[in-house]
Short mmCIF file of C-alpha atoms and ligand atoms in Angstrom, two decimals:
data_model
loop_
_atom_site.label_atom_id
_atom_site.label_comp_id
_atom_site.label_asym_id
_atom_site.label_seq_id
_atom_site.Cartn_x
_atom_site.Cartn_y
_atom_site.Cartn_z
CA MET K 159 -9.65 -6.51 -11.60
CA SER K 160 -12.02 -5.79 -8.72
CA ALA K 161 -14.97 -6.62 -9.05
CA LYS K 162 -16.10 -4.88 -5.74
CA HIS K 163 -15.42 -0.73 -6.51
CA PRO K 164 -18.65 0.87 -8.40
CA LEU K 165 -16.58 3.17 -10.85
CA LYS K 166 -15.64 2.26 -14.31
CA LEU K 167 -12.92 -0.13 -15.10
CA LEU K 168 -11.07 -0.74 -17.89
CA GLY K 169 -12.28 -4.12 -19.17
CA ASP K 170 -15.39 -1.99 -19.36
CA VAL K 171 -14.00 -0.04 -22.25
CA ALA K 172 -13.86 -0.57 -25.83
CA SER K 173 -11.63 1.02 -28.47
CA SER K 174 -14.75 1.59 -31.05
CA ASP K 175 -16.32 3.52 -28.25
CA ILE K 176 -12.64 6.46 -28.26
CA PRO K 177 -13.43 9.36 -30.47
CA HIS K 178 -10.42 9.15 -31.91
CA SER K 179 -11.06 11.71 -34.65
CA ALA K 180 -12.16 13.73 -32.13
CA PHE K 181 -9.15 15.94 -31.72
CA PRO K 182 -6.58 17.27 -35.05
CA ILE K 183 -3.42 15.64 -33.40
CA PRO K 184 -2.76 12.41 -31.29
CA HIS K 185 -4.50 12.72 -27.77
CA LEU K 186 -4.41 10.49 -24.60
CA VAL K 187 -7.90 11.82 -23.46
CA ASP K 188 -10.10 10.97 -20.94
CA THR K 189 -14.33 10.78 -20.86
CA PHE K 190 -13.54 14.26 -18.35
CA GLY K 191 -11.44 16.49 -21.16
CA ARG K 192 -8.45 15.51 -19.04
CA VAL K 193 -5.55 15.06 -21.45
CA HIS K 194 -2.56 13.21 -20.37
CA ASN K 195 1.03 13.97 -22.13
CA ASN K 196 2.90 13.36 -17.91
CA LEU K 197 4.75 9.66 -17.97
CA ARG K 198 5.83 7.93 -15.02
CA ILE K 199 7.96 5.01 -15.63
CA SER K 200 8.37 2.63 -12.70
CA VAL K 201 12.17 1.28 -13.77
CA THR K 202 12.51 -1.37 -11.29
CA ASP K 203 10.32 -2.57 -8.41
CA ARG K 204 13.76 -3.30 -5.78
CA CYS K 205 15.26 -0.49 -3.17
CA ASN K 206 17.20 -0.46 -0.97
CA LEU K 207 15.12 1.22 1.65
CA ARG K 208 12.52 -0.66 3.42
CA CYS K 209 9.74 2.51 4.04
CA THR K 210 6.88 1.90 6.24
CA TYR K 211 4.18 3.95 4.32
CA CYS K 212 5.42 2.26 1.11
CA MET K 213 6.08 -1.71 1.39
CA PRO K 214 6.31 -4.60 3.67
CA GLU K 215 8.95 -5.57 5.60
CA ASP K 216 9.11 -9.13 3.72
CA VAL K 217 8.47 -7.34 0.49
CA VAL K 218 9.25 -10.50 -2.14
CA PHE K 219 10.80 -8.78 -5.55
CA ARG K 220 9.93 -9.65 -9.24
CA ASP K 221 12.71 -11.53 -11.08
CA ARG K 222 14.69 -9.22 -13.37
CA SER K 223 13.49 -11.10 -16.11
CA GLU K 224 10.24 -9.53 -15.59
CA LEU K 225 11.36 -6.68 -15.85
CA LEU K 226 11.47 -4.81 -19.52
CA THR K 227 14.76 -3.78 -20.69
CA PHE K 228 16.04 0.03 -21.31
CA GLU K 229 15.57 -0.68 -25.42
CA GLU K 230 11.17 -1.65 -24.80
CA MET K 231 11.17 1.61 -22.31
CA ALA K 232 12.29 3.75 -24.80
CA HIS K 233 9.91 2.32 -27.20
CA PHE K 234 7.24 2.44 -25.42
CA VAL K 235 7.92 6.27 -24.77
CA ARG K 236 9.02 6.57 -28.63
CA VAL K 237 5.13 5.21 -29.06
CA ALA K 238 3.38 7.49 -26.18
CA ALA K 239 5.08 10.65 -27.19
CA GLY K 240 3.21 10.08 -30.86
CA LEU K 241 -0.27 10.34 -28.73
CA GLY K 242 1.42 13.58 -26.99
CA VAL K 243 2.58 12.49 -23.86
CA ASP K 244 6.12 15.10 -23.94
CA LYS K 245 7.32 14.71 -20.26
CA VAL K 246 8.54 11.50 -18.62
CA ARG K 247 9.99 10.72 -14.80
CA LEU K 248 12.04 7.86 -14.27
CA THR K 249 10.79 6.27 -10.22
CA GLY K 250 10.53 3.26 -8.75
CA GLY K 251 11.46 1.12 -6.72
CA GLU K 252 14.38 3.29 -6.33
CA PRO K 253 15.66 3.83 -9.90
CA LEU K 254 18.97 3.84 -8.92
CA VAL K 255 19.69 0.38 -7.91
CA ARG K 256 18.75 -0.44 -11.44
CA LYS K 257 22.06 -0.60 -13.83
CA ASP K 258 23.39 2.24 -16.00
CA LEU K 259 20.00 4.09 -15.40
CA HIS K 260 22.08 7.17 -17.32
CA LYS K 261 21.90 5.23 -21.04
CA LEU K 262 17.96 4.94 -20.47
CA VAL K 263 17.72 8.81 -19.51
CA ARG K 264 20.43 9.04 -22.96
CA MET K 265 17.80 7.37 -24.63
CA LEU K 266 14.97 9.06 -23.75
CA VAL K 267 16.65 12.52 -24.26
CA GLY K 268 16.58 11.44 -28.34
CA ILE K 269 13.10 11.21 -28.51
CA PRO K 270 11.49 13.40 -30.77
CA GLY K 271 8.43 15.10 -28.96
CA ILE K 272 9.72 14.22 -25.55
CA LYS K 273 10.47 17.90 -23.25
CA ASP K 274 11.06 17.27 -20.36
CA ILE K 275 12.64 13.85 -18.40
CA GLY K 276 12.30 13.78 -14.64
CA LEU K 277 13.88 11.83 -11.69
CA THR K 278 12.52 10.69 -8.24
CA THR K 279 15.13 8.62 -6.74
CA ASN K 280 15.79 8.11 -2.51
CA GLY K 281 19.54 9.81 -3.08
CA VAL K 282 21.18 6.71 -1.39
CA LEU K 283 23.16 6.17 -4.88
CA LEU K 284 23.10 9.38 -6.62
CA ALA K 285 26.08 10.72 -5.03
CA ASP K 286 28.05 8.02 -7.68
CA GLN K 287 25.26 8.47 -9.78
CA ALA K 288 24.95 12.37 -10.15
CA GLY K 289 27.83 12.70 -12.76
CA ASP K 290 25.91 10.65 -15.16
CA LEU K 291 23.20 11.24 -14.90
CA PHE K 292 23.73 15.23 -15.19
CA ALA K 293 26.05 14.73 -18.44
CA ALA K 294 22.95 12.25 -19.63
CA GLY K 295 20.95 15.13 -20.13
CA LEU K 296 19.01 14.94 -16.84
CA ARG K 297 18.29 18.15 -15.15
CA ARG K 298 15.74 17.98 -13.11
CA LEU K 299 15.70 15.46 -9.73
CA ASN K 300 13.82 14.99 -7.08
CA VAL K 301 15.57 13.66 -4.02
CA SER K 302 13.21 11.89 -1.38
CA LEU K 303 14.06 12.71 2.37
CA ASP K 304 11.90 12.88 5.78
CA THR K 305 14.36 12.97 8.62
CA LEU K 306 17.13 14.81 9.03
CA ASP K 307 17.36 12.51 12.37
CA PRO K 308 19.87 9.13 11.64
CA GLY K 309 17.26 7.17 14.46
CA ARG K 310 14.22 8.38 12.67
CA PHE K 311 15.21 7.95 8.85
CA ARG K 312 16.03 4.13 10.67
CA GLU K 313 13.11 4.12 11.79
CA LEU K 314 11.31 4.55 8.55
CA THR K 315 12.72 3.35 5.91
CA ARG K 316 13.97 0.17 8.29
CA ARG K 317 17.58 0.92 6.62
CA ASP K 318 20.47 3.51 7.22
CA GLY K 319 21.54 5.57 4.54
CA LEU K 320 21.31 8.94 6.21
CA ASP K 321 24.68 10.16 5.47
CA ARG K 322 24.55 9.00 2.13
CA VAL K 323 21.67 10.82 0.91
CA LEU K 324 22.97 14.06 2.44
CA ASP K 325 26.14 13.40 0.08
CA GLY K 326 24.18 12.47 -2.81
CA LEU K 327 22.23 15.96 -2.49
CA ALA K 328 25.49 17.54 -2.24
CA ALA K 329 27.04 15.83 -5.31
CA VAL K 330 24.17 16.59 -7.21
CA LYS K 331 24.91 20.75 -7.21
CA ARG K 332 28.27 19.71 -8.55
CA ALA K 333 27.51 17.85 -11.21
CA GLY K 334 25.37 20.72 -12.66
CA PHE K 335 21.92 20.47 -11.57
CA ASP K 336 19.84 23.26 -10.43
CA ARG K 337 16.18 23.26 -8.71
CA VAL K 338 16.20 20.31 -6.87
CA LYS K 339 12.87 18.80 -5.51
CA VAL K 340 13.19 17.27 -2.15
CA ASN K 341 10.12 15.24 -1.20
CA ALA K 342 9.11 14.22 2.52
CA VAL K 343 6.19 12.40 3.47
CA ALA K 344 5.06 14.07 7.16
CA ILE K 345 3.74 11.55 9.87
CA ARG K 346 1.97 12.28 12.74
CA GLY K 347 3.56 11.45 15.59
CA VAL K 348 6.51 9.80 13.08
CA ASN K 349 8.16 13.07 11.79
CA ASP K 350 6.18 15.47 11.63
CA GLN K 351 8.70 17.26 14.12
CA ASP K 352 10.66 16.61 10.91
CA ALA K 353 9.84 19.48 8.86
CA ALA K 354 11.05 22.77 10.44
CA PRO K 355 14.78 21.43 10.89
CA LEU K 356 13.86 19.58 6.57
CA ALA K 357 12.96 23.08 5.32
CA ARG K 358 15.90 24.78 7.46
CA TYR K 359 18.72 22.62 6.01
CA CYS K 360 16.66 23.12 2.06
CA ARG K 361 16.51 26.87 2.59
CA ASP K 362 20.37 26.68 3.65
CA HIS K 363 21.31 24.52 0.72
CA GLY K 364 18.85 26.21 -2.49
CA PHE K 365 16.91 22.83 -2.17
CA GLU K 366 12.97 22.80 -2.90
CA LEU K 367 11.35 21.06 0.03
CA ARG K 368 7.85 20.04 -1.35
CA PHE K 369 6.17 18.36 1.52
CA ILE K 370 3.25 15.16 -0.03
CA GLU K 371 0.71 13.96 2.69
CA TYR K 372 1.07 11.11 3.62
CA MET K 373 -1.56 8.53 1.71
CA PRO K 374 -3.17 4.33 1.75
CA ILE K 375 -0.61 2.94 -0.52
CA GLY K 376 2.04 0.87 2.23
CA ALA K 377 1.92 -2.16 3.38
CA ASP K 378 1.02 0.61 6.98
CA ALA K 379 -1.71 0.81 8.82
CA TRP K 380 -2.45 4.30 6.99
CA GLU K 381 -4.99 5.88 8.88
CA ARG K 382 -6.55 9.71 8.21
CA GLU K 383 -5.21 10.55 11.73
CA LYS K 384 -1.86 9.91 10.68
CA VAL K 385 -1.59 12.47 7.95
CA PHE K 386 -0.17 16.03 8.54
CA PHE K 387 -2.47 17.89 6.62
CA ALA K 388 -0.41 20.57 3.59
CA HIS K 389 -2.01 23.01 6.20
CA GLU K 390 -0.66 22.33 9.56
CA ILE K 391 2.64 22.14 7.60
CA LEU K 392 2.09 25.51 5.83
CA GLU K 393 0.95 26.75 9.42
CA LEU K 394 4.04 25.34 11.57
CA LEU K 395 6.23 26.07 8.92
CA GLY K 396 5.49 29.95 8.73
CA ARG K 397 5.82 29.82 12.74
CA GLU K 398 8.83 28.24 13.55
CA VAL K 399 11.07 28.90 10.07
CA ALA K 400 9.96 31.52 8.08
CA PRO K 401 6.78 33.07 7.20
CA LEU K 402 4.89 31.90 3.26
CA ALA K 403 3.15 33.77 1.14
CA PRO K 404 1.25 31.82 -1.85
CA ALA K 405 4.09 32.12 -5.07
CA PRO K 406 2.72 34.04 -7.95
CA ASP K 407 3.84 31.89 -10.77
CA ASN K 408 1.36 28.56 -9.09
CA ASP K 409 -0.23 26.51 -11.94
CA PRO K 410 -3.33 25.90 -11.96
CA ARG K 411 -2.80 22.63 -13.00
CA ALA K 412 0.11 21.34 -10.98
CA PRO K 413 -0.24 18.41 -7.80
CA ALA K 414 1.96 21.06 -6.10
CA THR K 415 1.12 24.30 -4.43
CA ASP K 416 4.29 27.13 -3.96
CA PHE K 417 4.42 29.52 -1.93
CA LEU K 418 7.64 31.27 -1.19
CA TYR K 419 9.44 32.31 1.75
CA ALA K 420 8.80 36.45 2.61
CA ASP K 421 12.43 36.62 3.60
CA GLY K 422 13.17 35.62 -0.02
CA GLY K 423 14.66 32.11 1.89
CA GLY K 424 13.64 29.98 -1.35
CA ARG K 425 10.52 28.61 -3.01
CA VAL K 426 8.43 24.97 -0.85
CA GLY K 427 6.13 22.80 -2.02
CA ILE K 428 2.85 21.06 -1.16
CA ILE K 429 1.24 18.12 -2.44
CA ALA K 430 -2.47 17.79 -0.58
CA SER K 431 -2.92 14.58 -2.54
CA VAL K 432 -5.50 13.25 0.30
CA SER K 433 -7.05 17.10 1.62
CA ARG K 434 -7.16 18.52 -1.95
CA PRO K 435 -7.11 15.86 -4.39
CA PHE K 436 -5.68 17.44 -7.83
CA CYS K 437 -7.75 15.05 -9.33
CA ARG K 438 -9.21 17.18 -11.47
CA SER K 439 -6.64 18.74 -13.43
CA CYS K 440 -4.33 15.32 -13.88
CA ASN K 441 -2.44 14.23 -16.53
CA ARG K 442 -0.36 11.26 -15.46
CA LEU K 443 -0.05 7.90 -16.60
CA ARG K 444 2.43 4.98 -15.89
CA LEU K 445 3.93 2.77 -16.89
CA THR K 446 4.73 0.04 -14.30
CA ALA K 447 8.64 -1.90 -13.99
CA GLU K 448 6.89 -4.71 -16.15
CA GLY K 449 5.27 -3.54 -18.42
CA LYS K 450 1.05 -2.79 -16.92
CA VAL K 451 -0.03 0.45 -17.91
CA ARG K 452 -2.22 1.74 -15.15
CA ASN K 453 -3.92 5.22 -15.72
CA CYS K 454 -3.51 6.67 -11.97
CA LEU K 455 -1.76 5.53 -8.84
CA PHE K 456 -4.94 3.71 -7.36
CA ALA K 457 -6.33 2.04 -10.28
CA LEU K 458 -7.84 -0.97 -9.93
CA ASP K 459 -7.58 -2.31 -13.14
CA GLU K 460 -4.14 -1.89 -15.83
CA THR K 461 -3.46 -3.39 -19.34
CA ASP K 462 -0.48 -5.05 -20.18
CA VAL K 463 1.79 -3.91 -23.11
CA LYS K 464 4.95 -6.05 -21.98
CA ASP K 465 3.94 -8.93 -24.61
CA PHE K 466 3.41 -6.18 -27.74
CA LEU K 467 6.45 -4.72 -26.53
CA ARG K 468 8.18 -8.29 -26.84
CA ARG K 469 7.34 -9.34 -30.22
CA PRO K 470 9.42 -10.34 -33.22
CA THR K 471 8.50 -6.54 -34.12
CA PRO K 472 6.62 -4.78 -31.58
CA ASP K 473 3.10 -3.37 -32.31
CA ASP K 474 3.16 -0.51 -31.98
CA ALA K 475 -0.67 -0.45 -33.30
CA ALA K 476 -2.12 -2.25 -30.26
CA ILE K 477 0.48 -0.53 -27.80
CA ALA K 478 -0.67 2.73 -28.69
CA ASP K 479 -4.24 1.10 -28.49
CA ALA K 480 -3.63 0.14 -25.03
CA LEU K 481 -2.81 3.42 -24.16
CA ARG K 482 -6.00 5.19 -25.38
CA ARG K 483 -7.76 2.70 -23.75
CA SER K 484 -6.64 2.82 -19.95
CA VAL K 485 -6.67 6.59 -20.43
CA TRP K 486 -10.48 6.46 -21.74
CA ALA K 487 -11.24 4.82 -18.27
CA LYS K 488 -9.76 6.73 -16.79
CA TRP K 489 -12.72 7.38 -13.74
CA GLU K 490 -12.44 11.59 -11.72
CA GLY K 491 -10.67 10.38 -8.90
CA HIS K 492 -8.85 8.55 -6.39
CA GLU K 493 -12.38 7.98 -3.99
CA ILE K 494 -9.95 8.17 -0.53
CA ASN K 495 -12.20 11.07 1.15
CA SER K 496 -14.56 8.74 0.56
CA ALA K 497 -16.51 4.70 1.16
CA ARG K 498 -15.81 4.29 -1.87
CA PHE K 499 -12.31 3.57 -1.66
CA VAL K 500 -10.97 0.60 -2.57
CA LYS K 501 -6.97 0.44 -1.69
CA PRO K 502 -4.90 -1.18 -4.38
CA ASP K 503 -3.47 -4.32 -4.06
CA ARG K 504 -0.11 -3.07 -5.32
CA THR K 505 1.90 -1.20 -2.95
CA MET K 506 3.92 2.08 -4.00
CA HIS K 507 7.05 1.07 -4.89
CA ALA K 508 5.42 -1.56 -6.68
CA ILE K 509 3.74 1.00 -8.84
CA GLY K 510 5.67 3.96 -9.71
CA GLY K 511 5.44 6.42 -7.41
N1 SAM U 112 12.68 5.31 -4.53
C1 SAM U 112 12.63 6.29 -4.66
C2 SAM U 112 12.32 7.43 -3.88
O1 SAM U 112 11.74 7.20 -2.04
O2 SAM U 112 12.26 8.72 -3.90
C3 SAM U 112 10.85 6.47 -5.98
C4 SAM U 112 9.37 5.49 -5.65
S1 SAM U 112 9.11 6.62 -4.60
C5 SAM U 112 7.71 5.34 -4.22
C6 SAM U 112 9.07 7.80 -5.13
C7 SAM U 112 7.98 8.73 -3.54
O3 SAM U 112 6.58 8.86 -3.79
C8 SAM U 112 8.69 9.25 -2.71
O4 SAM U 112 8.86 10.48 -2.83
C9 SAM U 112 8.13 8.79 -1.41
O5 SAM U 112 8.29 9.62 -0.44
C10 SAM U 112 6.52 8.90 -1.96
N2 SAM U 112 6.23 8.09 -0.77
C11 SAM U 112 5.77 6.44 -1.23
N3 SAM U 112 4.51 6.25 -0.18
C12 SAM U 112 4.13 7.33 -0.40
C13 SAM U 112 2.35 7.34 0.71
N4 SAM U 112 2.21 6.78 1.27
N5 SAM U 112 2.51 8.52 0.51
C14 SAM U 112 2.55 9.23 0.42
N6 SAM U 112 3.93 9.79 -0.44
C15 SAM U 112 4.80 7.79 -0.60
FE1 SF4 U 113 11.97 2.50 -1.43
FE2 SF4 U 113 11.36 5.19 -2.24
FE3 SF4 U 113 9.59 2.95 -1.11
FE4 SF4 U 113 11.42 3.83 0.46
S1 SF4 U 113 9.98 5.34 -0.72
S2 SF4 U 113 10.86 1.82 0.43
S3 SF4 U 113 13.03 4.97 -1.29
S4 SF4 U 113 10.77 2.57 -2.79
#
């Protein structure tokens, strides 16, 4: 825990502070009234790429024995579902480097109360796994891709693999996935020239492109000047690809703001995490690969549940209490835009993006 941060930290919260009885059904609610139903699970901190904005080149991964098993993750989700979580996204690290990930998907699909399961992947191993994942019940898929240029792909990810990602994207269609999203991070002076080609590729192939503003959560030297802001992306796409207009069905609580091409060429989403943070409507909590609950990507504090999961009989009451306490202690926002911002010790791959 950092003593530097002025905001309230988890250790300050006693479970007796939390008004369990304030809600007619069990809810994970914080002091700003935000109800949390959306859980992101990092299934591993490992990755087959080394994206500069996400992790250091000489990254050291955890020993596999430290990671939660699929059974432990599913048990955790069962407890979280009892508290109102109905949406789960698997991420990492790279989730597809975890052997037989489709088995975890199948376990989660069967949990009462879980309505929606998604996966975020770099796509390198997708061609081999798309069929098994679809058969297991996965329907929502986000594939991260920041450039169609092999040289810049290598520069950004410190690895080769563009062809394999493109093969993966072709495979997801054959497997039956529809409404596949392609996530891109645009960094000024690095790959901002890739935004329009990516947009054209996604239009041509029926993928929904989503830009995420570059955030200070990697090992690299983040500077505000490098953020290619949402309004700049929109202006560029409107000028170089096709005119865009706000989508009529935008959900004001969703992190992405969606736009439609005026010529019917599809949909583009923008996640303006830096220029227009969505903290006020945030409904997310996270479970790291080694079993820590985090109430924000930028949280400085986390709480261990692995110990409760690894008891001869898992301690569900303690897990539920840890979840409630964590959510109740959530701060108002990530503070990226204020002098109070403190970067977490962990980089993105170790939290779960
Ligand atoms: N390995 C998978 C992938 O790349 O899709 C899942 C994990 S990755 C951490 C999840 C998402 O976080 C990716 O879309 C990635 O581009 C995004 N991401 C990583 N570092 C980021 C940063 N500094 N700013 C914005 N997005 C970032
Ligand atoms: Fe790996 Fe995803 Fe991080 Fe890139 S963004 S290094 S693919 S975890």
